[in-house]
Amino acid sequence: MATLTSSSLKYSAFVLILLYALTFSFSLVSARPATFLQDFKIAWSDSHIKQLDGGRGIQLILDQNSGCGFASRSKYLFGRVSMKIKLVPGDSAGTVTAFYMNSDTDNVRDELDFEFLGNRTGQPYTVQTNVYVHGKGDKEQRVNLWFDPSADFHTYTIFWNHHQAVFSVDGIPIRVYKNNEAKGIPFPKFQPMGVYSTLWEADDWATRGGLEKINWSKSPFYAYYKDFDIEGCAMPGPANCASNPSNWWEGPAYQQLSPVQARQYRWVRMNHMIYDYCTDKSRNPVPPPECRAGI
């Protein structure tokens, strides 16, 4: 009887230790928040951000008084960030809705950008992506979306691991920035980045290079967000999280595009890409090193 009790106690202690270990390991990865304010905070102009559906969604507002923006409470080093966004409808020329990650380290910052450039009614919505590595950006690519992103919610995702950064729309990759450090090309892998989104006026460049100005008679302008999903190593946090090869986003299936994703990526580039800094000879008579290495 004493032996049985001792074994039971040992087993109970083992279960408790295992549960604690599992709880600790899960704490390394942030998952989808129950509400907006669980993982995010208003960064500027709180009067222009409204919570919807008990905080599970938000509305961003742009008028002549102000735009607005929000930011994650933590920074992350590798992982996946996605949001469902319904963009500004109708005549949105001169507006920019941005969803991006940024290390917020001034002139050595790393950054991964989605910028949705408003349009005149009936014209395609353009999404611009950009990558900053150690403070160097100027890596713009532009894609015309193949649907109306203001009619319904669509999922926009930034995926980032040691091998590549991938920008996706509804699961379809529209941009890949590969880790080509072996060829002497910098890759963002040392600085944790926060998650940000803003709605603002940029009619000096956003629509047709600034030719189309914002029509304030159409304001206020609204963009809607829901299903905020962050999975990554929150920083500050355990030092070994970001280098842990067991993180799902570091698995073999995520080190390059799958064959299906590669076909989708080619389709986007062939049919919907309207600008690529790599092929802009007026800016880059010689293609930048990362373009020659294959991005």
mmCIF file of N, CA and C in Angstrom, residues 131-214:
data_model
loop_
_atom_site.group_PDB
_atom_site.id
_atom_site.type_symbol
_atom_site.label_atom_id
_atom_site.label_comp_id
_atom_site.label_asym_id
_atom_site.label_seq_id
_atom_site.Cartn_x
_atom_site.Cartn_y
_atom_site.Cartn_z
ATOM 1 N N VAL A 131 10.528 46.156 -48.264
ATOM 2 C CA VAL A 131 11.352 45.469 -47.275
ATOM 3 C C VAL A 131 12.503 46.392 -46.905
ATOM 4 N N TYR A 132 12.666 46.612 -45.606
ATOM 5 C CA TYR A 132 13.832 47.325 -45.090
ATOM 6 C C TYR A 132 14.701 46.332 -44.324
ATOM 7 N N VAL A 133 15.997 46.383 -44.598
ATOM 8 C CA VAL A 133 16.945 45.539 -43.877
ATOM 9 C C VAL A 133 18.090 46.426 -43.410
ATOM 10 N N HIS A 134 18.285 46.483 -42.098
ATOM 11 C CA HIS A 134 19.342 47.290 -41.506
ATOM 12 C C HIS A 134 19.278 48.735 -41.994
ATOM 13 N N GLY A 135 18.063 49.273 -42.105
ATOM 14 C CA GLY A 135 17.865 50.663 -42.475
ATOM 15 C C GLY A 135 17.779 50.944 -43.953
ATOM 16 N N LYS A 136 17.979 49.935 -44.804
ATOM 17 C CA LYS A 136 17.966 50.146 -46.257
ATOM 18 C C LYS A 136 16.677 49.583 -46.837
ATOM 19 N N GLY A 137 15.875 50.491 -47.439
ATOM 20 C CA GLY A 137 14.621 50.082 -48.055
ATOM 21 C C GLY A 137 14.693 50.188 -49.568
ATOM 22 N N ASP A 138 13.767 50.964 -50.150
ATOM 23 C CA ASP A 138 13.730 51.167 -51.606
ATOM 24 C C ASP A 138 13.608 49.851 -52.360
ATOM 25 N N LYS A 139 12.788 48.951 -51.849
ATOM 26 C CA LYS A 139 12.593 47.650 -52.494
ATOM 27 C C LYS A 139 11.112 47.457 -52.828
ATOM 28 N N GLU A 140 10.508 48.485 -53.421
ATOM 29 C CA GLU A 140 9.075 48.451 -53.659
ATOM 30 C C GLU A 140 8.688 47.514 -54.803
ATOM 31 N N GLN A 141 7.602 46.806 -54.588
ATOM 32 C CA GLN A 141 6.911 46.083 -55.648
ATOM 33 C C GLN A 141 5.431 46.420 -55.529
ATOM 34 N N ARG A 142 4.739 46.484 -56.666
ATOM 35 C CA ARG A 142 3.312 46.801 -56.660
ATOM 36 C C ARG A 142 2.529 45.764 -57.450
ATOM 37 N N VAL A 143 1.401 45.390 -56.874
ATOM 38 C CA VAL A 143 0.510 44.396 -57.476
ATOM 39 C C VAL A 143 -0.905 44.953 -57.462
ATOM 40 N N ASN A 144 -1.599 44.845 -58.599
ATOM 41 C CA ASN A 144 -3.019 45.174 -58.635
ATOM 42 C C ASN A 144 -3.809 43.960 -58.150
ATOM 43 N N LEU A 145 -4.616 44.156 -57.128
ATOM 44 C CA LEU A 145 -5.398 43.033 -56.607
ATOM 45 C C LEU A 145 -6.439 42.592 -57.634
ATOM 46 N N TRP A 146 -6.715 41.305 -57.666
ATOM 47 C CA TRP A 146 -7.589 40.702 -58.667
ATOM 48 C C TRP A 146 -9.038 40.605 -58.172
ATOM 49 N N PHE A 147 -9.364 41.366 -57.146
ATOM 50 C CA PHE A 147 -10.712 41.394 -56.592
ATOM 51 C C PHE A 147 -10.915 42.772 -55.976
ATOM 52 N N ASP A 148 -12.130 43.063 -55.563
ATOM 53 C CA ASP A 148 -12.421 44.333 -54.895
ATOM 54 C C ASP A 148 -12.217 44.149 -53.397
ATOM 55 N N PRO A 149 -11.126 44.670 -52.823
ATOM 56 C CA PRO A 149 -10.824 44.435 -51.413
ATOM 57 C C PRO A 149 -11.661 45.285 -50.457
ATOM 58 N N SER A 150 -12.536 46.133 -51.023
ATOM 59 C CA SER A 150 -13.419 46.930 -50.178
ATOM 60 C C SER A 150 -14.807 46.313 -50.057
ATOM 61 N N ALA A 151 -15.079 45.266 -50.839
ATOM 62 C CA ALA A 151 -16.408 44.640 -50.832
ATOM 63 C C ALA A 151 -16.570 43.658 -49.685
ATOM 64 N N ASP A 152 -15.462 43.093 -49.227
ATOM 65 C CA ASP A 152 -15.527 42.089 -48.163
ATOM 66 C C ASP A 152 -14.156 42.004 -47.497
ATOM 67 N N PHE A 153 -14.081 41.227 -46.425
ATOM 68 C CA PHE A 153 -12.813 41.009 -45.737
ATOM 69 C C PHE A 153 -11.954 40.008 -46.510
ATOM 70 N N HIS A 154 -10.658 40.289 -46.535
ATOM 71 C CA HIS A 154 -9.672 39.361 -47.097
ATOM 72 C C HIS A 154 -8.508 39.277 -46.121
ATOM 73 N N THR A 155 -7.801 38.151 -46.173
ATOM 74 C CA THR A 155 -6.733 37.879 -45.207
ATOM 75 C C THR A 155 -5.379 38.272 -45.781
ATOM 76 N N TYR A 156 -4.663 39.109 -45.048
ATOM 77 C CA TYR A 156 -3.334 39.571 -45.438
ATOM 78 C C TYR A 156 -2.335 39.077 -44.398
ATOM 79 N N THR A 157 -1.273 38.436 -44.859
ATOM 80 C CA THR A 157 -0.369 37.720 -43.964
ATOM 81 C C THR A 157 1.080 38.072 -44.250
ATOM 82 N N ILE A 158 1.830 38.287 -43.173
ATOM 83 C CA ILE A 158 3.292 38.387 -43.245
ATOM 84 C C ILE A 158 3.857 37.179 -42.521
ATOM 85 N N PHE A 159 4.598 36.355 -43.251
ATOM 86 C CA PHE A 159 5.243 35.164 -42.696
ATOM 87 C C PHE A 159 6.745 35.392 -42.733
ATOM 88 N N TRP A 160 7.420 35.045 -41.631
ATOM 89 C CA TRP A 160 8.837 35.425 -41.502
ATOM 90 C C TRP A 160 9.568 34.363 -40.694
ATOM 91 N N ASN A 161 10.556 33.725 -41.321
ATOM 92 C CA ASN A 161 11.411 32.794 -40.583
ATOM 93 C C ASN A 161 12.868 33.018 -40.997
ATOM 94 N N HIS A 162 13.741 32.084 -40.625
ATOM 95 C CA HIS A 162 15.167 32.254 -40.936
ATOM 96 C C HIS A 162 15.456 32.133 -42.433
ATOM 97 N N HIS A 163 14.498 31.642 -43.203
ATOM 98 C CA HIS A 163 14.748 31.325 -44.611
ATOM 99 C C HIS A 163 14.130 32.315 -45.580
ATOM 100 N N GLN A 164 13.017 32.932 -45.189
ATOM 101 C CA GLN A 164 12.322 33.803 -46.129
ATOM 102 C C GLN A 164 11.278 34.654 -45.403
ATOM 103 N N ALA A 165 10.918 35.748 -46.042
ATOM 104 C CA ALA A 165 9.762 36.544 -45.639
ATOM 105 C C ALA A 165 8.773 36.493 -46.796
ATOM 106 N N VAL A 166 7.528 36.143 -46.488
ATOM 107 C CA VAL A 166 6.515 35.940 -47.528
ATOM 108 C C VAL A 166 5.305 36.815 -47.219
ATOM 109 N N PHE A 167 4.878 37.590 -48.212
ATOM 110 C CA PHE A 167 3.654 38.388 -48.116
ATOM 111 C C PHE A 167 2.565 37.644 -48.881
ATOM 112 N N SER A 168 1.419 37.418 -48.239
ATOM 113 C CA SER A 168 0.349 36.646 -48.875
ATOM 114 C C SER A 168 -0.983 37.366 -48.779
ATOM 115 N N VAL A 169 -1.819 37.110 -49.781
ATOM 116 C CA VAL A 169 -3.192 37.609 -49.812
ATOM 117 C C VAL A 169 -4.115 36.409 -49.971
ATOM 118 N N ASP A 170 -4.954 36.174 -48.979
ATOM 119 C CA ASP A 170 -5.824 34.997 -48.980
ATOM 120 C C ASP A 170 -5.032 33.714 -49.234
ATOM 121 N N GLY A 171 -3.845 33.651 -48.656
ATOM 122 C CA GLY A 171 -3.004 32.463 -48.784
ATOM 123 C C GLY A 171 -2.183 32.393 -50.054
ATOM 124 N N ILE A 172 -2.350 33.351 -50.961
ATOM 125 C CA ILE A 172 -1.596 33.370 -52.220
ATOM 126 C C ILE A 172 -0.394 34.291 -52.062
ATOM 127 N N PRO A 173 0.822 33.785 -52.229
ATOM 128 C CA PRO A 173 2.005 34.642 -52.062
ATOM 129 C C PRO A 173 2.098 35.672 -53.177
ATOM 130 N N ILE A 174 2.307 36.931 -52.779
ATOM 131 C CA ILE A 174 2.493 37.988 -53.782
ATOM 132 C C ILE A 174 3.913 38.532 -53.750
ATOM 133 N N ARG A 175 4.675 38.164 -52.712
ATOM 134 C CA ARG A 175 6.066 38.596 -52.643
ATOM 135 C C ARG A 175 6.849 37.652 -51.750
ATOM 136 N N VAL A 176 8.071 37.347 -52.156
ATOM 137 C CA VAL A 176 8.978 36.529 -51.364
ATOM 138 C C VAL A 176 10.322 37.238 -51.301
ATOM 139 N N TYR A 177 10.851 37.384 -50.089
ATOM 140 C CA TYR A 177 12.199 37.933 -49.909
ATOM 141 C C TYR A 177 13.029 36.853 -49.224
ATOM 142 N N LYS A 178 13.936 36.245 -49.984
ATOM 143 C CA LYS A 178 14.686 35.094 -49.491
ATOM 144 C C LYS A 178 15.909 35.508 -48.676
ATOM 145 N N ASN A 179 16.305 34.617 -47.794
ATOM 146 C CA ASN A 179 17.553 34.805 -47.057
ATOM 147 C C ASN A 179 18.705 34.375 -47.950
ATOM 148 N N ASN A 180 19.435 35.368 -48.447
ATOM 149 C CA ASN A 180 20.607 35.112 -49.289
ATOM 150 C C ASN A 180 21.879 35.612 -48.610
ATOM 151 N N GLU A 181 21.931 35.434 -47.288
ATOM 152 C CA GLU A 181 23.127 35.859 -46.549
ATOM 153 C C GLU A 181 24.375 35.149 -47.048
ATOM 154 N N ALA A 182 24.218 33.936 -47.534
ATOM 155 C CA ALA A 182 25.375 33.196 -48.050
ATOM 156 C C ALA A 182 26.010 33.907 -49.246
ATOM 157 N N LYS A 183 25.228 34.788 -49.892
ATOM 158 C CA LYS A 183 25.732 35.564 -51.024
ATOM 159 C C LYS A 183 26.066 37.000 -50.613
ATOM 160 N N GLY A 184 26.124 37.225 -49.307
ATOM 161 C CA GLY A 184 26.506 38.538 -48.794
ATOM 162 C C GLY A 184 25.380 39.550 -48.759
ATOM 163 N N ILE A 185 24.131 39.089 -48.821
ATOM 164 C CA ILE A 185 22.979 39.992 -48.853
ATOM 165 C C ILE A 185 22.297 39.983 -47.484
ATOM 166 N N PRO A 186 22.127 41.131 -46.857
ATOM 167 C CA PRO A 186 21.532 41.166 -45.511
ATOM 168 C C PRO A 186 20.104 40.639 -45.498
ATOM 169 N N PHE A 187 19.738 40.059 -44.364
ATOM 170 C CA PHE A 187 18.386 39.533 -44.156
ATOM 171 C C PHE A 187 17.951 39.907 -42.745
ATOM 172 N N PRO A 188 16.699 40.312 -42.552
ATOM 173 C CA PRO A 188 16.257 40.714 -41.209
ATOM 174 C C PRO A 188 16.063 39.513 -40.284
ATOM 175 N N LYS A 189 16.990 39.323 -39.360
ATOM 176 C CA LYS A 189 16.856 38.165 -38.469
ATOM 177 C C LYS A 189 17.319 38.434 -37.038
ATOM 178 N N PHE A 190 17.765 39.651 -36.761
ATOM 179 C CA PHE A 190 18.279 39.935 -35.425
ATOM 180 C C PHE A 190 17.353 40.823 -34.591
ATOM 181 N N GLN A 191 16.549 41.644 -35.238
ATOM 182 C CA GLN A 191 15.743 42.626 -34.522
ATOM 183 C C GLN A 191 14.278 42.205 -34.459
ATOM 184 N N PRO A 192 13.715 42.097 -33.270
ATOM 185 C CA PRO A 192 12.275 41.840 -33.176
ATOM 186 C C PRO A 192 11.498 43.019 -33.732
ATOM 187 N N MET A 193 10.330 42.730 -34.262
ATOM 188 C CA MET A 193 9.518 43.770 -34.880
ATOM 189 C C MET A 193 8.118 43.791 -34.284
ATOM 190 N N GLY A 194 7.592 45.001 -34.110
ATOM 191 C CA GLY A 194 6.209 45.161 -33.713
ATOM 192 C C GLY A 194 5.294 45.090 -34.923
ATOM 193 N N VAL A 195 4.005 44.951 -34.659
ATOM 194 C CA VAL A 195 2.982 44.887 -35.704
ATOM 195 C C VAL A 195 2.196 46.195 -35.657
ATOM 196 N N TYR A 196 2.036 46.820 -36.805
ATOM 197 C CA TYR A 196 1.406 48.132 -36.872
ATOM 198 C C TYR A 196 0.385 48.184 -38.003
ATOM 199 N N SER A 197 -0.569 49.099 -37.858
ATOM 200 C CA SER A 197 -1.456 49.410 -38.974
ATOM 201 C C SER A 197 -1.916 50.849 -38.853
ATOM 202 N N THR A 198 -2.056 51.513 -39.998
ATOM 203 C CA THR A 198 -2.442 52.919 -40.030
ATOM 204 C C THR A 198 -3.364 53.177 -41.209
ATOM 205 N N LEU A 199 -4.172 54.221 -41.084
ATOM 206 C CA LEU A 199 -4.965 54.766 -42.188
ATOM 207 C C LEU A 199 -4.643 56.250 -42.232
ATOM 208 N N TRP A 200 -4.140 56.721 -43.382
ATOM 209 C CA TRP A 200 -3.662 58.098 -43.437
ATOM 210 C C TRP A 200 -3.758 58.651 -44.850
ATOM 211 N N GLU A 201 -3.555 59.971 -44.951
ATOM 212 C CA GLU A 201 -3.622 60.666 -46.233
ATOM 213 C C GLU A 201 -2.223 60.822 -46.801
ATOM 214 N N ALA A 202 -2.036 60.403 -48.067
ATOM 215 C CA ALA A 202 -0.732 60.513 -48.728
ATOM 216 C C ALA A 202 -0.939 60.820 -50.204
ATOM 217 N N ASP A 203 -1.731 61.878 -50.468
ATOM 218 C CA ASP A 203 -2.074 62.112 -51.875
ATOM 219 C C ASP A 203 -0.939 62.747 -52.675
ATOM 220 N N ASP A 204 0.207 62.972 -52.030
ATOM 221 C CA ASP A 204 1.363 63.453 -52.788
ATOM 222 C C ASP A 204 2.055 62.328 -53.549
ATOM 223 N N TRP A 205 1.675 61.058 -53.269
ATOM 224 C CA TRP A 205 2.332 59.960 -53.988
ATOM 225 C C TRP A 205 1.464 58.700 -54.158
ATOM 226 N N ALA A 206 0.406 58.532 -53.386
ATOM 227 C CA ALA A 206 -0.244 57.226 -53.275
ATOM 228 C C ALA A 206 -0.949 56.770 -54.553
ATOM 229 N N THR A 207 -1.653 57.668 -55.221
ATOM 230 C CA THR A 207 -2.465 57.273 -56.374
ATOM 231 C C THR A 207 -1.926 57.918 -57.641
ATOM 232 N N ARG A 208 -1.483 57.061 -58.560
ATOM 233 C CA ARG A 208 -0.877 57.519 -59.826
ATOM 234 C C ARG A 208 0.240 58.518 -59.567
ATOM 235 N N GLY A 209 1.077 58.173 -58.601
ATOM 236 C CA GLY A 209 2.250 58.994 -58.302
ATOM 237 C C GLY A 209 1.926 60.377 -57.786
ATOM 238 N N GLY A 210 0.726 60.548 -57.224
ATOM 239 C CA GLY A 210 0.334 61.840 -56.683
ATOM 240 C C GLY A 210 -0.522 62.671 -57.621
ATOM 241 N N LEU A 211 -0.806 62.168 -58.836
ATOM 242 C CA LEU A 211 -1.635 62.914 -59.781
ATOM 243 C C LEU A 211 -3.083 62.991 -59.319
ATOM 244 N N GLU A 212 -3.544 61.937 -58.642
ATOM 245 C CA GLU A 212 -4.914 61.898 -58.144
ATOM 246 C C GLU A 212 -4.928 62.307 -56.680
ATOM 247 N N LYS A 213 -5.617 63.419 -56.379
ATOM 248 C CA LYS A 213 -5.653 63.944 -55.018
ATOM 249 C C LYS A 213 -6.859 63.411 -54.258
ATOM 250 N N ILE A 214 -6.755 63.461 -52.946
ATOM 251 C CA ILE A 214 -7.843 62.995 -52.098
ATOM 252 C C ILE A 214 -9.051 63.927 -52.242
#
